[in-house]
Structures are given as structure tokens and as C-alpha cells.
Amino acid sequence: MFKTRLFLGFFLIVATFASCKKDSYNAEKQAKIDDGLIADFIAKNGIAAIKHSSGIYYQIITPGSGDVSFNSSTAVVVNYEGRLLNGNVFDKSSSAVTFVLGRLIQGWQIGIPLIQKGGRIRLIVPSTLAYKNQSPGPGIPENAVLDFTIDLISAQ
């Protein structure tokens, strides 16, 4: 009886540790994968994008005008469309929406300050600067590279 309890106790401990999922996410490795996907996408679609030192790719379609100095508490009013690299639209504003810059994905925090009021930018954001290995909801799988077109209506 004692041996049976000891065996069951040992089995439960081993099963508990075995069921723990190890976080094997490697941001550096994923960034290299994403960069290759983005480079292929840009080449195949003839997009004149520039690679930012952060890893995002951007195309300033219209620079806009003004002298807003962006920070994490800047309120930005935008219209946008978000797509996966296969062209599937996962989100689109139907009217202007307001966000606090510091609460957005890193790709937007880096990209939006590259334009001013009235500007339009295309951001191709590697997963490491978006949702990483998480799926934030339907339509966006884990490790997804995201392609946004953003119109900056105002910023303050």
C-alpha cells in the first residue's frame, strides 16, 4: 500500500513537471525569419520600403506637415488597415480612431512618428515588434508579420 502511494505520488510529480510548457520563443531567431519573409514580400510586390534600424520596414506615402514631437503619451487619431502578408485584412477602421501611442504595438510606436499630421505611411512590422508568438485574436496567428497602411489625422 505504501509503495503504491509512493509510486502514485512520484507519478503525479513527474506528470506535473512534464506538462509545464517551456517558453522556447527566440526573438532573435524569429526576427531573422520575419526579415526574410518581409524581404521576399517587398521584392514580389515591388514595394519601395526602407528598413528602419528597429527592424520595421516603412514606406512614407505622404509625409504630412507639422512639428509634433511624439512621446508615449501622444494621442494619435488615425484611419488604418491591417493585413497579413497573404493580403487578408484582419482589422480596418471604419472611421477615425484615437489611440495613445505608448499603448500600441512597438511597430506603430516606431513608425507613426516618422510622419506628421496629414501623413500616410505603410508599415510592415515583424512579429517581434507586434504580437510576438501570441495570437491576439481571430485573424492574426502567432508570429505574424503585419502590413499596415496608416493615415495620421492628428497627433497631440
Coordinates of N, CA, C and O in Angstrom, one line a residue:
M1 N 0.8 -1.2 0.0 CA 0.0 0.0 0.0 C 0.9 1.3 0.0 O 0.6 2.2 -0.8
F2 N 1.9 1.3 0.9 CA 2.8 2.4 0.9 C 3.5 2.6 -0.4 O 3.7 3.7 -0.9
K3 N 4.0 1.5 -1.0 CA 4.7 1.5 -2.3 C 3.8 2.1 -3.4 O 4.2 2.9 -4.2
T4 N 2.5 1.7 -3.4 CA 1.6 2.2 -4.3 C 1.4 3.7 -4.2 O 1.4 4.5 -5.2
R5 N 1.2 4.2 -3.0 CA 1.1 5.7 -2.7 C 2.3 6.4 -3.2 O 2.3 7.5 -3.7
L6 N 3.5 5.8 -2.8 CA 4.8 6.4 -3.2 C 4.9 6.5 -4.7 O 5.3 7.6 -5.3
F7 N 4.5 5.4 -5.4 CA 4.6 5.4 -6.8 C 3.6 6.4 -7.4 O 4.0 7.2 -8.4
L8 N 2.4 6.5 -6.9 CA 1.4 7.5 -7.4 C 1.9 8.9 -7.2 O 1.7 9.8 -8.1
G9 N 2.4 9.2 -6.0 CA 3.0 10.5 -5.7 C 4.1 10.9 -6.6 O 4.1 12.0 -7.2
F10 N 5.0 10.0 -6.9 CA 6.1 10.2 -7.8 C 5.6 10.5 -9.2 O 6.0 11.4 -9.9
F11 N 4.6 9.7 -9.6 CA 4.0 9.8 -11.0 C 3.3 11.2 -11.1 O 3.5 11.8 -12.1
L12 N 2.6 11.6 -10.1 CA 2.0 12.9 -10.2 C 3.0 14.1 -10.3 O 2.8 15.0 -11.0
I13 N 4.1 14.0 -9.5 CA 5.1 15.0 -9.6 C 5.8 15.0 -11.0 O 5.9 16.1 -11.6
V14 N 6.1 13.9 -11.5 CA 6.7 13.8 -12.9 C 5.7 14.3 -13.9 O 6.1 15.1 -14.8
A15 N 4.5 14.0 -13.8 CA 3.4 14.4 -14.8 C 3.3 15.9 -14.7 O 3.1 16.6 -15.7
T16 N 3.3 16.5 -13.5 CA 3.2 17.9 -13.3 C 4.3 18.7 -14.0 O 4.1 19.6 -14.8
F17 N 5.5 18.2 -13.8 CA 6.7 18.9 -14.5 C 6.7 18.6 -16.0 O 7.0 19.5 -16.7
A18 N 6.3 17.5 -16.4 CA 6.3 17.2 -17.8 C 5.2 18.0 -18.6 O 5.4 18.3 -19.7
S19 N 4.1 18.4 -17.9 CA 3.1 19.2 -18.5 C 3.4 20.6 -18.6 O 2.7 21.4 -19.3
C20 N 4.4 21.1 -17.9 CA 4.7 22.5 -18.0 C 5.3 22.8 -19.3 O 6.3 22.2 -19.7
K21 N 4.8 23.8 -20.0 CA 5.3 24.2 -21.3 C 6.5 25.1 -21.1 O 6.4 26.2 -20.5
K22 N 7.6 24.8 -21.7 CA 8.7 25.7 -21.7 C 8.6 26.7 -22.7 O 8.1 26.5 -23.9
D23 N 9.0 27.9 -22.4 CA 8.9 29.0 -23.3 C 10.2 29.0 -24.2 O 11.3 29.3 -23.8
S24 N 10.0 28.5 -25.4 CA 11.1 28.4 -26.3 C 11.2 29.5 -27.3 O 11.9 29.3 -28.4
Y25 N 10.5 30.6 -27.1 CA 10.5 31.7 -28.1 C 11.8 32.3 -28.1 O 12.4 32.7 -27.1
N26 N 12.4 32.4 -29.3 CA 13.7 33.0 -29.5 C 13.5 34.2 -30.4 O 13.3 34.1 -31.6
A27 N 13.5 35.4 -29.8 CA 13.2 36.7 -30.6 C 14.2 36.9 -31.7 O 13.8 37.4 -32.8
E28 N 15.4 36.7 -31.4 CA 16.5 36.9 -32.4 C 16.3 36.0 -33.6 O 16.3 36.4 -34.8
K29 N 16.0 34.7 -33.4 CA 15.8 33.8 -34.5 C 14.5 34.2 -35.3 O 14.5 34.2 -36.5
Q30 N 13.4 34.5 -34.5 CA 12.2 34.9 -35.2 C 12.4 36.2 -36.0 O 11.8 36.3 -37.1
A31 N 13.2 37.1 -35.5 CA 13.4 38.4 -36.3 C 14.1 38.1 -37.6 O 13.8 38.7 -38.6
K32 N 15.0 37.1 -37.6 CA 15.7 36.7 -38.9 C 14.7 36.1 -39.9 O 14.7 36.3 -41.1
I33 N 13.8 35.2 -39.3 CA 12.8 34.6 -40.1 C 11.8 35.7 -40.7 O 11.6 35.7 -41.9
D34 N 11.4 36.6 -39.9 CA 10.5 37.7 -40.3 C 11.1 38.5 -41.4 O 10.5 38.9 -42.3
D35 N 12.4 38.9 -41.1 CA 13.1 39.7 -42.1 C 13.2 39.1 -43.5 O 13.0 39.8 -44.5
G36 N 13.4 37.8 -43.5 CA 13.4 37.1 -44.8 C 12.0 37.1 -45.5 O 11.9 37.3 -46.7
L37 N 11.0 36.9 -44.7 CA 9.6 37.0 -45.2 C 9.3 38.4 -45.7 O 8.7 38.5 -46.8
I38 N 9.7 39.4 -45.0 CA 9.4 40.7 -45.4 C 10.2 41.1 -46.7 O 9.6 41.7 -47.6
A39 N 11.5 40.7 -46.7 CA 12.3 41.0 -47.9 C 11.6 40.3 -49.2 O 11.6 41.0 -50.2
D40 N 11.2 39.1 -49.1 CA 10.5 38.4 -50.2 C 9.2 39.1 -50.6 O 9.0 39.3 -51.7
F41 N 8.4 39.5 -49.6 CA 7.2 40.2 -49.8 C 7.4 41.5 -50.5 O 6.7 41.8 -51.5
I42 N 8.4 42.3 -50.1 CA 8.7 43.6 -50.7 C 9.1 43.4 -52.1 O 8.7 44.1 -53.0
A43 N 10.0 42.4 -52.4 CA 10.5 42.2 -53.7 C 9.4 41.7 -54.7 O 9.3 42.2 -55.8
K44 N 8.6 40.8 -54.2 CA 7.5 40.3 -55.1 C 6.4 41.3 -55.4 O 5.8 41.2 -56.4
N45 N 6.2 42.3 -54.5 CA 5.2 43.3 -54.7 C 5.7 44.6 -55.1 O 4.9 45.6 -55.2
G46 N 7.0 44.7 -55.3 CA 7.6 46.0 -55.8 C 7.3 47.2 -54.9 O 7.1 48.3 -55.3
I47 N 7.5 46.9 -53.6 CA 7.2 48.0 -52.6 C 8.6 48.7 -52.3 O 9.6 48.0 -52.0
A48 N 8.6 50.0 -52.4 CA 9.7 50.8 -52.2 C 9.8 51.1 -50.7 O 9.5 52.2 -50.2
A49 N 10.2 50.1 -49.9 CA 10.2 50.3 -48.4 C 11.6 50.5 -48.0 O 12.6 50.0 -48.6
I50 N 11.8 51.2 -46.8 CA 13.1 51.4 -46.2 C 13.1 50.6 -44.9 O 12.1 50.5 -44.2
K51 N 14.2 49.9 -44.6 CA 14.3 49.2 -43.4 C 14.8 50.1 -42.3 O 15.9 50.8 -42.4
H52 N 14.1 50.3 -41.2 CA 14.4 51.0 -40.0 C 15.4 50.2 -39.2 O 15.4 49.0 -39.2
S53 N 16.2 50.9 -38.4 CA 17.2 50.2 -37.5 C 16.5 49.2 -36.5 O 17.1 48.3 -36.1
S54 N 15.2 49.5 -36.2 CA 14.4 48.6 -35.3 C 14.1 47.3 -35.9 O 13.8 46.3 -35.2
G55 N 14.0 47.3 -37.3 CA 13.6 46.0 -38.0 C 12.3 46.2 -38.7 O 11.9 45.3 -39.5
I56 N 11.5 47.3 -38.5 CA 10.3 47.5 -39.3 C 10.7 48.0 -40.7 O 11.8 48.5 -40.8
Y57 N 9.9 47.8 -41.6 CA 10.1 48.4 -42.9 C 8.9 49.4 -43.1 O 7.8 49.2 -42.7
Y58 N 9.3 50.5 -43.8 CA 8.3 51.5 -43.9 C 8.4 52.2 -45.3 O 9.4 52.2 -45.9
Q59 N 7.2 52.7 -45.7 CA 7.2 53.5 -46.9 C 6.3 54.7 -46.6 O 5.1 54.6 -46.3
I60 N 6.9 55.9 -46.6 CA 6.2 57.1 -46.4 C 5.5 57.5 -47.7 O 6.2 57.8 -48.7
I61 N 4.2 57.4 -47.7 CA 3.4 57.7 -48.9 C 3.2 59.2 -49.0 O 3.4 59.8 -50.1
T62 N 2.8 59.8 -47.9 CA 2.7 61.3 -47.8 C 3.3 61.6 -46.4 O 2.9 61.1 -45.4
P63 N 4.3 62.5 -46.4 CA 4.9 62.9 -45.1 C 4.0 63.6 -44.1 O 4.3 63.6 -42.9
G64 N 3.1 64.4 -44.6 CA 2.3 65.2 -43.7 C 3.1 66.5 -43.4 O 4.2 66.7 -43.9
S65 N 2.5 67.3 -42.5 CA 3.2 68.5 -42.1 C 2.9 68.8 -40.6 O 1.9 68.4 -40.1
G66 N 3.8 69.6 -40.1 CA 3.7 69.9 -38.7 C 5.0 69.6 -38.0 O 6.0 69.3 -38.6
D67 N 5.0 69.8 -36.7 CA 6.2 69.6 -35.9 C 5.9 68.9 -34.5 O 6.5 69.3 -33.5
V68 N 5.0 68.0 -34.6 CA 4.7 67.2 -33.4 C 5.9 66.5 -32.9 O 6.6 65.8 -33.7
S69 N 6.2 66.6 -31.6 CA 7.2 65.8 -31.0 C 6.6 64.7 -30.3 O 5.9 64.9 -29.2
F70 N 6.6 63.5 -30.8 CA 5.9 62.3 -30.3 C 6.6 61.8 -29.0 O 7.8 61.8 -28.9
N71 N 5.7 61.3 -28.1 CA 6.2 60.6 -26.9 C 5.1 59.5 -26.6 O 4.1 59.4 -27.3
S72 N 5.4 58.8 -25.6 CA 4.5 57.6 -25.3 C 3.1 58.1 -24.9 O 2.1 57.3 -25.0
S73 N 2.9 59.3 -24.5 CA 1.5 59.8 -24.1 C 0.8 60.6 -25.2 O -0.3 61.1 -25.0
T74 N 1.5 60.7 -26.4 CA 0.8 61.4 -27.5 C -0.4 60.6 -28.0 O -0.4 59.4 -28.2
A75 N -1.5 61.4 -28.1 CA -2.7 60.8 -28.6 C -2.7 61.0 -30.2 O -2.5 62.1 -30.7
V76 N -2.9 59.9 -30.9 CA -2.9 59.9 -32.3 C -4.3 59.5 -32.8 O -4.9 58.6 -32.3
V77 N -4.7 60.3 -33.8 CA -6.0 60.0 -34.4 C -5.7 59.5 -35.8 O -5.0 60.2 -36.6
V78 N -6.2 58.3 -36.1 CA -5.8 57.6 -37.4 C -6.9 56.9 -38.0 O -7.9 56.6 -37.4
N79 N -6.8 56.7 -39.3 CA -7.5 55.7 -40.1 C -6.5 54.6 -40.5 O -5.3 55.0 -40.8
Y80 N -6.8 53.4 -40.5 CA -5.8 52.3 -40.8 C -6.5 51.1 -41.3 O -7.7 50.8 -41.2
E81 N -5.6 50.3 -42.0 CA -6.0 49.0 -42.4 C -4.8 48.1 -42.1 O -3.7 48.4 -42.4
G82 N -5.1 46.9 -41.5 CA -4.1 45.9 -41.2 C -4.3 44.7 -41.9 O -5.4 44.1 -42.0
R83 N -3.2 44.2 -42.6 CA -3.3 43.0 -43.4 C -2.2 42.0 -43.0 O -1.1 42.4 -42.5
L84 N -2.4 40.8 -43.3 CA -1.3 39.8 -43.2 C -0.6 39.8 -44.5 O -1.1 40.4 -45.5
L85 N 0.6 39.2 -44.6 CA 1.3 39.2 -45.9 C 0.6 38.5 -47.0 O 0.9 38.7 -48.2
N86 N -0.3 37.6 -46.7 CA -1.1 37.0 -47.7 C -2.3 37.9 -48.3 O -3.0 37.4 -49.1
G87 N -2.4 39.1 -47.7 CA -3.4 40.0 -48.2 C -4.7 40.0 -47.4 O -5.5 40.9 -47.5
N88 N -4.8 39.1 -46.5 CA -6.0 39.0 -45.7 C -6.1 40.2 -44.7 O -5.2 40.4 -44.0
V89 N -7.2 40.9 -44.8 CA -7.4 42.1 -43.9 C -7.9 41.5 -42.5 O -8.9 40.8 -42.5
F90 N -7.2 41.9 -41.5 CA -7.6 41.4 -40.1 C -8.2 42.5 -39.3 O -8.9 42.3 -38.3
D91 N -8.0 43.8 -39.7 CA -8.6 44.9 -39.0 C -8.6 46.1 -39.9 O -7.7 46.3 -40.7
K92 N -9.7 46.9 -39.7 CA -9.8 48.2 -40.5 C -10.6 49.1 -39.8 O -11.7 48.7 -39.3
S93 N -10.2 50.4 -39.7 CA -11.1 51.4 -39.0 C -12.1 51.8 -40.0 O -11.9 52.0 -41.2
S94 N -13.3 52.0 -39.5 CA -14.4 52.4 -40.4 C -14.6 54.0 -40.2 O -15.3 54.6 -41.1
S95 N -14.0 54.5 -39.2 CA -13.9 56.0 -39.1 C -12.6 56.3 -38.2 O -12.0 55.3 -37.8
A96 N -12.3 57.5 -38.0 CA -11.1 57.9 -37.3 C -11.2 57.3 -35.9 O -12.2 57.4 -35.2
V97 N -10.0 56.8 -35.4 CA -9.9 56.3 -34.0 C -8.7 56.9 -33.4 O -7.8 57.3 -34.0
T98 N -8.9 57.0 -32.0 CA -7.8 57.7 -31.2 C -7.1 56.6 -30.4 O -7.8 55.8 -29.7
F99 N -5.8 56.6 -30.4 CA -5.0 55.7 -29.6 C -4.0 56.6 -28.8 O -3.5 57.6 -29.3
V100 N -3.5 56.1 -27.7 CA -2.3 56.6 -27.1 C -1.1 55.9 -27.6 O -1.1 54.6 -27.5
L101 N -0.2 56.6 -28.1 CA 0.9 55.9 -28.8 C 1.6 54.9 -28.0 O 2.0 53.8 -28.5
G102 N 1.9 55.1 -26.7 CA 2.6 54.2 -25.9 C 1.8 52.9 -25.6 O 2.4 52.0 -25.0
R103 N 0.6 52.8 -26.0 CA -0.2 51.6 -25.7 C -0.4 50.8 -27.0 O -1.1 49.8 -27.0
L104 N 0.3 51.2 -28.0 CA 0.2 50.5 -29.3 C 1.4 49.5 -29.5 O 2.4 49.6 -28.7
I105 N 1.3 48.6 -30.5 CA 2.4 47.7 -30.7 C 3.7 48.5 -31.0 O 3.6 49.6 -31.5
Q106 N 4.8 47.9 -30.7 CA 6.1 48.6 -30.9 C 6.3 49.1 -32.4 O 6.8 50.2 -32.6
G107 N 5.8 48.4 -33.3 CA 5.9 48.8 -34.7 C 5.3 50.1 -35.0 O 5.8 51.0 -35.7
W108 N 4.1 50.3 -34.4 CA 3.4 51.6 -34.6 C 4.1 52.7 -33.8 O 4.2 53.8 -34.2
Q109 N 4.6 52.4 -32.6 CA 5.3 53.4 -31.8 C 6.5 53.9 -32.5 O 6.9 55.1 -32.3
I110 N 7.2 53.1 -33.3 CA 8.3 53.4 -34.1 C 7.9 54.1 -35.4 O 8.5 55.1 -35.7
G111 N 6.9 53.6 -36.0 CA 6.6 54.1 -37.4 C 5.8 55.4 -37.4 O 6.0 56.2 -38.3
I112 N 4.8 55.5 -36.6 CA 3.9 56.7 -36.7 C 4.7 58.0 -36.5 O 4.5 59.0 -37.3
P113 N 5.7 58.1 -35.6 CA 6.5 59.4 -35.5 C 7.3 59.7 -36.8 O 7.9 60.8 -36.8
L114 N 7.3 58.8 -37.8 CA 8.1 59.1 -39.0 C 7.3 60.0 -39.9 O 7.8 60.5 -40.9
I115 N 6.0 60.3 -39.6 CA 5.2 61.2 -40.4 C 4.6 62.2 -39.5 O 4.7 62.2 -38.2
Q116 N 3.8 63.2 -40.1 CA 3.2 64.2 -39.3 C 1.7 64.3 -39.7 O 1.3 63.5 -40.6
K117 N 0.9 65.2 -39.2 CA -0.5 65.3 -39.4 C -0.7 65.4 -40.9 O 0.0 66.1 -41.7
G118 N -1.7 64.6 -41.4 CA -2.0 64.5 -42.8 C -1.1 63.5 -43.6 O -1.3 63.3 -44.7
G119 N -0.2 62.8 -42.8 CA 0.7 61.9 -43.5 C 0.1 60.5 -43.6 O -0.9 60.1 -42.9
R120 N 0.6 59.8 -44.5 CA 0.2 58.4 -44.7 C 1.5 57.5 -44.8 O 2.4 57.9 -45.5
I121 N 1.5 56.4 -44.1 CA 2.6 55.5 -44.1 C 2.2 54.1 -44.2 O 1.1 53.7 -43.7
R122 N 3.0 53.3 -44.8 CA 2.9 51.8 -44.8 C 3.9 51.3 -43.9 O 5.1 51.6 -44.1
L123 N 3.5 50.5 -43.0 CA 4.4 49.8 -42.0 C 4.3 48.3 -42.2 O 3.2 47.7 -42.2
I124 N 5.4 47.7 -42.4 CA 5.5 46.2 -42.4 C 6.3 45.8 -41.2 O 7.5 46.1 -41.1
V125 N 5.5 45.3 -40.3 CA 6.0 45.1 -38.9 C 6.3 43.6 -38.6 O 5.4 42.7 -38.7
P126 N 7.6 43.3 -38.3 CA 7.9 41.9 -37.9 C 7.2 41.5 -36.7 O 6.8 42.4 -35.8
S127 N 6.9 40.2 -36.5 CA 6.2 39.8 -35.4 C 6.8 40.2 -34.0 O 6.2 40.4 -33.0
T128 N 8.2 40.3 -34.0 CA 8.9 40.6 -32.8 C 8.6 42.0 -32.4 O 8.8 42.4 -31.2
L129 N 8.0 42.9 -33.2 CA 7.6 44.2 -32.9 C 6.1 44.4 -32.9 O 5.6 45.5 -33.0
A130 N 5.4 43.3 -33.0 CA 3.9 43.3 -33.0 C 3.5 42.4 -31.8 O 3.6 42.8 -30.6
Y131 N 2.9 41.2 -32.1 CA 2.4 40.4 -31.0 C 3.2 39.2 -30.7 O 2.8 38.3 -30.0
K132 N 4.5 39.2 -31.2 CA 5.4 38.1 -31.0 C 4.8 36.7 -31.3 O 4.2 36.5 -32.3
N133 N 4.9 35.8 -30.3 CA 4.4 34.4 -30.6 C 3.0 34.2 -29.9 O 2.6 33.1 -29.6
Q134 N 2.3 35.3 -29.8 CA 0.9 35.3 -29.3 C 0.0 35.6 -30.4 O 0.3 36.3 -31.3
S135 N -1.2 35.0 -30.3 CA -2.3 35.4 -31.3 C -3.3 36.2 -30.5 O -3.9 35.8 -29.6
P136 N -3.3 37.5 -30.8 CA -4.2 38.4 -30.1 C -5.7 38.2 -30.3 O -6.5 38.8 -29.6
G137 N -6.0 37.4 -31.3 CA -7.4 37.2 -31.6 C -7.6 36.6 -32.9 O -6.6 36.3 -33.6
P138 N -8.8 36.4 -33.3 CA -9.1 35.8 -34.7 C -8.5 36.6 -35.8 O -8.5 37.9 -35.7
G139 N -7.9 35.9 -36.7 CA -7.3 36.6 -37.9 C -5.9 36.9 -37.8 O -5.2 37.2 -38.8
I140 N -5.3 36.9 -36.6 CA -3.8 37.1 -36.5 C -3.2 35.9 -35.8 O -3.3 35.7 -34.6
P141 N -2.5 35.1 -36.6 CA -1.8 33.9 -36.0 C -0.6 34.4 -35.2 O -0.1 35.5 -35.4
E142 N 0.0 33.5 -34.4 CA 1.2 33.8 -33.7 C 2.3 33.9 -34.7 O 2.3 33.4 -35.8
N143 N 3.3 34.7 -34.4 CA 4.5 35.0 -35.2 C 4.1 35.7 -36.5 O 4.8 35.5 -37.5
A144 N 3.0 36.4 -36.6 CA 2.6 37.0 -37.8 C 3.3 38.3 -38.1 O 3.4 39.2 -37.2
V145 N 3.8 38.5 -39.3 CA 4.2 39.8 -39.8 C 3.0 40.6 -40.3 O 2.1 40.0 -40.9
L146 N 2.9 41.8 -39.9 CA 1.7 42.6 -40.1 C 2.1 43.8 -41.1 O 3.1 44.4 -41.0
D147 N 1.1 44.0 -42.0 CA 1.3 45.1 -43.0 C 0.2 46.1 -42.8 O -1.0 45.8 -43.0
F148 N 0.5 47.3 -42.4 CA -0.5 48.4 -42.1 C -0.3 49.5 -43.1 O 0.8 49.9 -43.5
T149 N -1.4 50.1 -43.4 CA -1.5 51.4 -44.1 C -2.2 52.3 -43.0 O -3.3 52.0 -42.6
I150 N -1.5 53.4 -42.7 CA -2.0 54.3 -41.6 C -2.0 55.7 -42.1 O -1.0 56.3 -42.6
D151 N -3.2 56.4 -41.9 CA -3.3 57.8 -42.2 C -3.4 58.5 -40.8 O -4.2 58.2 -40.0
L152 N -2.4 59.4 -40.6 CA -2.4 60.2 -39.4 C -3.2 61.4 -39.5 O -2.8 62.4 -40.2
I153 N -4.3 61.5 -38.9 CA -5.2 62.6 -39.0 C -4.7 63.7 -38.1 O -4.7 64.9 -38.5
S154 N -4.4 63.4 -36.9 CA -3.8 64.4 -35.9 C -3.1 63.7 -34.8 O -3.2 62.5 -34.6
A155 N -2.2 64.5 -34.2 CA -1.5 64.0 -33.0 C -1.3 65.1 -32.1 O -1.0 66.2 -32.4
Q156 N -1.5 64.8 -30.8 CA -1.3 65.8 -29.8 C -0.9 65.2 -28.4 O -1.3 64.1 -28.1

